[in-house]
XYZ file of C-alpha atoms in Angstrom:
428
model
C -9.440 -36.055 -36.400
C -10.188 -35.691 -40.120
C -8.042 -33.407 -42.259
C -10.952 -31.142 -43.166
C -11.829 -30.434 -39.527
C -11.983 -26.620 -39.026
C -9.407 -26.800 -36.178
C -7.001 -29.217 -37.837
C -4.423 -26.494 -38.488
C -4.332 -25.271 -34.868
C -1.538 -26.270 -32.498
C -2.472 -28.526 -29.572
C -3.547 -26.832 -26.392
C -0.908 -26.322 -23.688
C -0.734 -25.084 -20.143
C 1.517 -22.378 -18.767
C 3.371 -23.508 -15.647
C 4.919 -20.569 -13.761
C 8.658 -20.759 -13.133
C 10.649 -18.497 -10.811
C 13.285 -16.457 -12.597
C 16.109 -17.452 -10.276
C 17.142 -20.778 -8.848
C 19.875 -21.641 -6.333
C 23.228 -20.468 -7.658
C 21.777 -18.070 -10.249
C 22.849 -14.447 -10.524
C 20.035 -12.051 -9.613
C 19.170 -8.703 -11.192
C 15.418 -7.988 -10.563
C 15.412 -5.789 -13.665
C 11.819 -6.825 -14.318
C 10.587 -5.258 -11.055
C 9.152 -1.858 -11.948
C 9.876 0.722 -9.254
C 8.201 4.018 -10.164
C 9.598 7.297 -8.799
C 8.644 8.083 -5.215
C 5.979 10.733 -4.907
C 4.593 10.155 -8.412
C 1.390 8.449 -7.310
C -1.737 10.577 -6.712
C -3.458 10.508 -3.348
C -7.230 10.395 -3.935
C -9.883 11.584 -1.564
C -10.812 8.911 0.958
C -14.362 8.966 -0.391
C -13.366 8.364 -4.018
C -15.277 5.703 -5.951
C -13.497 2.319 -6.187
C -13.521 2.493 -10.000
C -10.971 5.323 -9.861
C -8.248 3.198 -8.237
C -7.159 1.066 -11.173
C -3.964 3.066 -11.697
C -3.005 2.852 -8.025
C -3.617 -0.900 -8.040
C -1.006 -1.329 -10.782
C 1.525 1.267 -9.646
C 3.430 1.480 -6.350
C 2.753 4.070 -3.655
C 6.143 5.316 -2.431
C 7.173 8.151 -0.104
C 10.917 7.660 0.454
C 12.962 8.409 -2.656
C 16.378 7.016 -3.617
C 18.025 9.374 -1.100
C 15.475 8.387 1.568
C 13.794 11.797 1.510
C 10.016 11.978 2.013
C 8.353 13.314 -1.131
C 4.964 13.527 -2.806
C 1.299 13.671 -1.777
C 1.450 10.465 0.290
C 4.044 11.887 2.705
C 2.297 11.562 6.108
C 4.515 14.346 7.524
C 5.160 12.538 10.776
C 7.030 14.186 13.618
C 10.635 13.133 14.321
C 9.425 11.629 17.619
C 6.925 9.407 15.802
C 9.560 8.368 13.264
C 11.951 7.428 16.070
C 9.222 5.417 17.804
C 8.514 3.506 14.604
C 12.221 2.883 14.034
C 12.642 1.649 17.590
C 9.703 -0.757 17.272
C 11.015 -2.124 13.991
C 14.489 -2.600 15.473
C 12.942 -4.301 18.514
C 11.057 -6.733 16.263
C 14.317 -7.660 14.568
C 16.116 -8.113 17.893
C 13.225 -10.245 19.186
C 13.308 -12.372 16.030
C 17.039 -12.953 16.278
C 16.863 -14.082 19.903
C 13.856 -16.376 19.390
C 15.377 -17.878 16.255
C 18.463 -18.706 18.304
C 16.276 -20.164 21.068
C 14.688 -22.530 18.549
C 18.085 -23.626 17.287
C 19.062 -24.303 20.914
C 16.063 -26.609 21.328
C 14.187 -24.294 23.687
C 11.130 -24.193 21.436
C 9.942 -26.216 18.480
C 9.241 -23.527 15.905
C 9.714 -19.863 15.038
C 9.042 -17.495 12.130
C 11.076 -14.329 11.554
C 9.802 -11.215 9.799
C 13.193 -9.957 8.615
C 12.713 -7.404 5.844
C 8.991 -7.102 6.546
C 9.070 -5.162 9.826
C 7.444 -2.056 8.314
C 4.426 -4.072 7.137
C 3.176 -4.566 10.699
C 4.857 -1.815 12.704
C 3.967 1.145 10.484
C 0.404 -0.127 10.140
C 0.071 -0.477 13.912
C 1.019 3.158 14.403
C -1.461 4.293 11.741
C -4.354 2.387 13.342
C -6.051 3.248 16.612
C -4.961 1.002 19.460
C -8.419 -0.515 19.835
C -8.879 -1.268 16.135
C -9.086 -5.041 15.845
C -6.217 -6.800 14.086
C -6.612 -10.196 12.429
C -3.010 -11.090 11.570
C -1.286 -13.895 9.805
C 1.789 -15.443 11.410
C 4.423 -12.829 10.493
C 2.902 -9.725 12.095
C 4.452 -9.918 15.560
C 5.293 -6.258 14.992
C 1.660 -5.379 15.714
C 2.021 -6.539 19.315
C 5.460 -5.007 19.746
C 4.331 -1.653 18.341
C 1.435 -1.746 20.806
C 3.946 -2.196 23.665
C 2.835 -5.734 24.433
C 4.929 -7.698 26.919
C 7.857 -9.511 25.339
C 7.787 -11.963 28.227
C 4.151 -12.802 27.494
C 5.008 -13.420 23.837
C 7.951 -15.619 24.799
C 5.828 -17.602 27.245
C 3.570 -18.477 24.321
C 6.549 -19.428 22.152
C 7.845 -21.725 24.897
C 4.338 -23.072 25.733
C 5.373 -22.856 29.384
C 3.396 -22.360 32.581
C 3.125 -18.629 31.845
C 1.524 -19.244 28.446
C -1.892 -17.579 28.399
C -2.979 -20.136 25.775
C -2.092 -23.100 28.018
C 0.173 -24.632 25.394
C -2.682 -25.178 22.936
C -1.252 -23.099 20.109
C 1.765 -23.599 17.860
C 4.584 -21.237 18.887
C 4.222 -17.683 17.424
C 0.436 -17.981 17.139
C -0.255 -15.322 19.733
C -3.621 -14.138 21.004
C -4.390 -11.010 23.015
C -7.870 -9.601 23.381
C -6.434 -6.764 25.460
C -4.176 -5.734 22.579
C -7.009 -6.114 20.029
C -5.008 -8.930 18.431
C -7.151 -11.822 17.235
C -5.881 -15.379 17.670
C -3.557 -16.394 14.844
C -4.647 -19.431 12.857
C -2.352 -21.751 10.948
C -5.195 -22.382 8.492
C -4.321 -19.621 6.073
C -6.844 -16.934 5.066
C -9.413 -17.914 7.709
C -8.742 -14.551 9.347
C -10.093 -12.704 6.296
C -13.809 -13.552 6.676
C -13.391 -13.266 10.448
C -12.109 -9.699 10.060
C -14.884 -8.758 7.664
C -17.495 -10.277 9.968
C -16.075 -8.443 12.959
C -16.086 -5.166 10.998
C -19.690 -5.718 9.946
C -20.648 -6.367 13.578
C -18.864 -3.185 14.659
C -20.837 -1.214 12.075
C -24.105 -2.929 13.047
C -23.514 -1.846 16.659
C -22.813 1.718 15.596
C -19.277 1.485 17.001
C -16.255 3.424 15.685
C -13.675 0.622 15.723
C -12.518 -0.832 12.419
C -10.775 -4.108 11.566
C -7.569 -4.822 9.694
C -6.351 -8.192 8.471
C -3.225 -9.592 6.810
C -2.449 -12.592 4.618
C 0.329 -13.564 2.251
C 0.014 -13.382 -1.513
C -0.264 -17.165 -1.722
C -3.335 -17.101 0.514
C -5.229 -14.975 -2.009
C -5.795 -18.244 -3.870
C -7.884 -19.511 -0.944
C -11.664 -19.373 -1.120
C -11.803 -17.547 2.221
C -10.031 -14.572 0.655
C -12.631 -14.240 -2.101
C -15.604 -14.791 0.200
C -14.284 -12.036 2.435
C -13.855 -9.653 -0.492
C -17.444 -10.289 -1.606
C -18.915 -9.565 1.827
C -16.638 -6.561 2.372
C -17.690 -5.053 -0.959
C -21.415 -5.775 -0.703
C -21.797 -4.415 2.835
C -19.035 -1.779 2.650
C -17.492 -3.254 5.747
C -15.094 -0.959 7.644
C -12.071 -3.194 7.104
C -8.553 -3.005 5.679
C -7.532 -6.090 3.710
C -3.733 -6.352 3.610
C -1.977 -8.716 1.218
C 1.700 -9.109 2.121
C 3.348 -9.949 -1.187
C 6.768 -11.095 -0.001
C 7.317 -13.051 -3.239
C 7.284 -16.506 -1.635
C 4.573 -18.772 -0.191
C 6.915 -21.133 1.631
C 8.825 -22.498 -1.403
C 6.251 -21.511 -4.049
C 6.975 -18.207 -5.739
C 4.270 -15.608 -6.208
C 3.604 -16.611 -9.820
C 1.618 -19.626 -8.616
C -0.814 -17.225 -6.915
C -1.203 -15.129 -10.073
C 1.606 -12.568 -9.872
C 2.638 -13.113 -13.502
C -0.805 -12.092 -14.746
C -1.525 -9.028 -12.619
C -0.888 -7.369 -9.274
C -2.582 -8.538 -6.108
C -3.985 -5.054 -5.506
C -5.761 -5.373 -8.857
C -7.966 -8.078 -7.377
C -9.772 -5.251 -5.621
C -10.941 -3.820 -8.964
C -13.258 -6.696 -9.799
C -14.847 -6.577 -6.359
C -15.505 -2.841 -6.426
C -13.035 -2.239 -3.591
C -10.450 0.534 -3.415
C -7.051 -1.015 -4.152
C -3.590 0.332 -3.336
C -0.227 -1.225 -4.184
C 2.349 0.012 -1.690
C 6.104 -0.216 -1.196
C 6.105 -2.505 1.841
C 9.715 -1.630 2.709
C 8.878 2.079 2.993
C 7.550 2.629 6.528
C 6.163 6.058 5.623
C 4.258 4.685 2.632
C 2.810 1.829 4.717
C 1.785 4.293 7.435
C 0.233 6.712 4.914
C -1.726 4.022 3.052
C -3.010 2.462 6.273
C -4.034 5.835 7.731
C -5.809 6.668 4.458
C -7.631 3.321 4.418
C -8.537 3.679 8.101
C -10.121 7.076 7.464
C -12.009 5.655 4.471
C -13.359 2.817 6.611
C -14.193 5.039 9.572
C -16.158 7.461 7.391
C -18.322 4.672 5.925
C -16.766 4.661 2.457
C -15.975 0.968 2.617
C -13.003 -1.385 2.582
C -9.549 -1.019 1.064
C -7.303 -3.785 -0.224
C -3.611 -2.945 0.206
C -0.913 -5.004 -1.476
C 2.290 -4.561 0.495
C 5.064 -5.241 -2.002
C 8.018 -6.574 -0.025
C 10.456 -9.479 0.176
C 10.862 -12.310 2.660
C 14.569 -11.961 3.380
C 14.971 -15.274 5.204
C 13.317 -18.680 5.364
C 9.608 -19.198 5.719
C 10.219 -20.606 9.187
C 12.808 -22.492 11.198
C 11.600 -25.615 9.348
C 12.496 -24.153 5.950
C 15.745 -24.003 3.970
C 15.356 -21.293 1.295
C 18.710 -22.173 -0.291
C 17.004 -25.269 -1.702
C 14.668 -23.287 -3.969
C 15.936 -19.727 -4.491
C 19.149 -17.864 -5.138
C 21.009 -16.699 -2.046
C 21.563 -13.348 -3.779
C 17.865 -12.443 -3.890
C 17.610 -10.874 -0.428
C 20.485 -8.430 -1.002
C 19.475 -7.683 -4.603
C 15.878 -6.765 -3.731
C 15.481 -3.252 -5.198
C 13.348 -1.803 -2.402
C 16.063 -2.247 0.216
C 15.800 -2.833 3.957
C 12.944 -1.059 5.775
C 14.937 -0.367 8.943
C 17.912 1.046 7.084
C 15.674 3.253 4.936
C 13.845 4.769 7.910
C 17.121 5.176 9.802
C 18.699 6.998 6.847
C 15.612 9.185 6.513
C 15.940 10.284 10.145
C 19.664 10.877 9.726
C 18.922 13.011 6.668
C 16.553 15.104 8.787
C 19.297 15.610 11.370
C 17.181 13.721 13.932
C 19.320 10.576 14.285
C 22.855 9.309 13.779
C 24.781 6.067 13.464
C 26.035 6.169 17.047
C 22.506 6.580 18.407
C 21.347 3.714 16.239
C 24.128 1.411 17.405
C 23.401 2.316 21.025
C 19.714 1.584 20.505
C 20.459 -1.790 18.925
C 22.593 -2.692 21.939
C 19.913 -1.531 24.369
C 17.190 -3.502 22.589
C 19.317 -6.648 22.427
C 19.819 -6.442 26.196
C 16.101 -5.818 26.727
C 15.168 -8.907 24.727
C 17.823 -10.975 26.504
C 16.426 -9.960 29.905
C 12.873 -10.778 28.783
C 14.032 -14.194 27.597
C 15.703 -14.906 30.913
C 12.484 -14.026 32.752
C 10.294 -16.089 30.411
C 12.522 -19.126 30.764
C 11.930 -19.194 34.509
C 8.446 -20.410 33.515
C 9.941 -23.306 31.552
C 11.043 -24.222 28.048
C 10.362 -27.043 25.620
C 11.212 -30.480 26.921
C 11.215 -29.575 30.601
C 8.124 -31.553 31.488
C 4.409 -30.777 31.497
C 3.977 -27.042 32.117
C 0.174 -26.875 32.222
C -2.297 -28.779 34.427
C -3.235 -31.870 32.459
C -6.953 -31.169 32.691
C -6.555 -27.821 30.925
C -6.633 -29.726 27.625
C -10.423 -29.625 28.082
C -10.574 -25.886 28.828
C -10.526 -22.656 26.869
C -11.885 -24.023 23.592
C -15.662 -24.285 24.053
C -17.802 -21.750 25.878
C -19.704 -24.733 27.271
C -17.872 -28.052 27.322
C -19.787 -30.691 25.278
C -21.098 -33.685 27.196
C -18.659 -36.174 25.664
C -15.650 -34.039 26.654
C -17.043 -33.551 30.162
C -17.335 -37.313 30.375
C -13.739 -37.808 29.237
C -12.474 -35.159 31.660
C -14.331 -36.693 34.614
C -13.061 -40.160 33.697
C -9.478 -38.878 33.526
C -9.730 -37.172 36.925
C -11.289 -40.267 38.479
C -8.494 -42.464 37.144
C -5.936 -39.972 38.377
C -7.405 -40.013 41.865
C -7.658 -43.802 41.939
C -4.126 -44.436 40.668
C -2.331 -41.655 42.482
C -0.481 -40.768 39.265
C 0.735 -37.157 39.336
C -1.005 -36.054 36.160
C -1.851 -32.643 37.475
C 0.762 -29.932 37.310
C 2.000 -29.039 40.772
């Protein structure tokens, strides 16, 4: 480059590569996480224009203050009975997670994913939605099923891929499916559930129905094309859908900065699409409930979609295949400034005089025994490594509405060989 070139005095171009603030062994302070006062965020009318939500997309909707009192315009003013039901469901999710995590470590199943620290994200939302609203979850929203009183045994059968598994062993453990519970089949291909949810919501509106859809993905999945396609369709057609982004700070071992967290909030992505955007304290069950109920009313009254960023923290590993100590400080989970969602709701109820420590301990014991009994029942149907639990020919079933000719041919060939050889391929 010649010396008289007009850009000769400029520094060379460089790229910014995001780096997490804390690595294994580092002290943790989270002083950069802005936590505004609870109750300070306005609650707009559910019919407000999307352009008025910029402030809420950059702030943090909170209801429980530092003393775990419910304050401000977002307080849903739930009855003590409802609060106790939500607390019980959240505690049951944690008890379920602990037992299934242990089962994986014992070799009874191949894989499990806990939702420790994120229980409010699914449970509070489930209580704010109608039971027949269709949920399109990611793989850490088992609380939706538990809050809807789904059978623990049925969930465990799926985890074990045993003879009681309604999915015939075709799905990775924890990828549940229940049409009866309005719970769409979980997919390991991240963000695929977003356009599915928007499409389902559009179909519901086209039929003149009253059911809405809600979907969840992690903050890392917002970098997927499916996320952006879904936002475009949801905005253009004002689909009656709630788009939840669970920002738990980590996409497996990649911190949220790689998905854009250093530049802006994930709720702010709604602004460019003309969608109402809310950023919510995901460890505050009352705030999650209030935001979901608000978004559900907006969708049900034909005012369009809402994108909710649920600001939370993944307290444990991504899955049983992950070792978080290899990429983050062990102090992060306890230093997280928004606390534990179960403890916060428990302390709120105690502050109301509607709960106490003894009742909570008794409930934890009861739920642990309930989960243990469900596990014992599910294991009568088999566990990993105890042989073939499903009829061999079921590998050809339950995927296509009409089996393609080449698969019919393969199935018939297999059955003919089985009959000719006398090999016991079929499950007895």
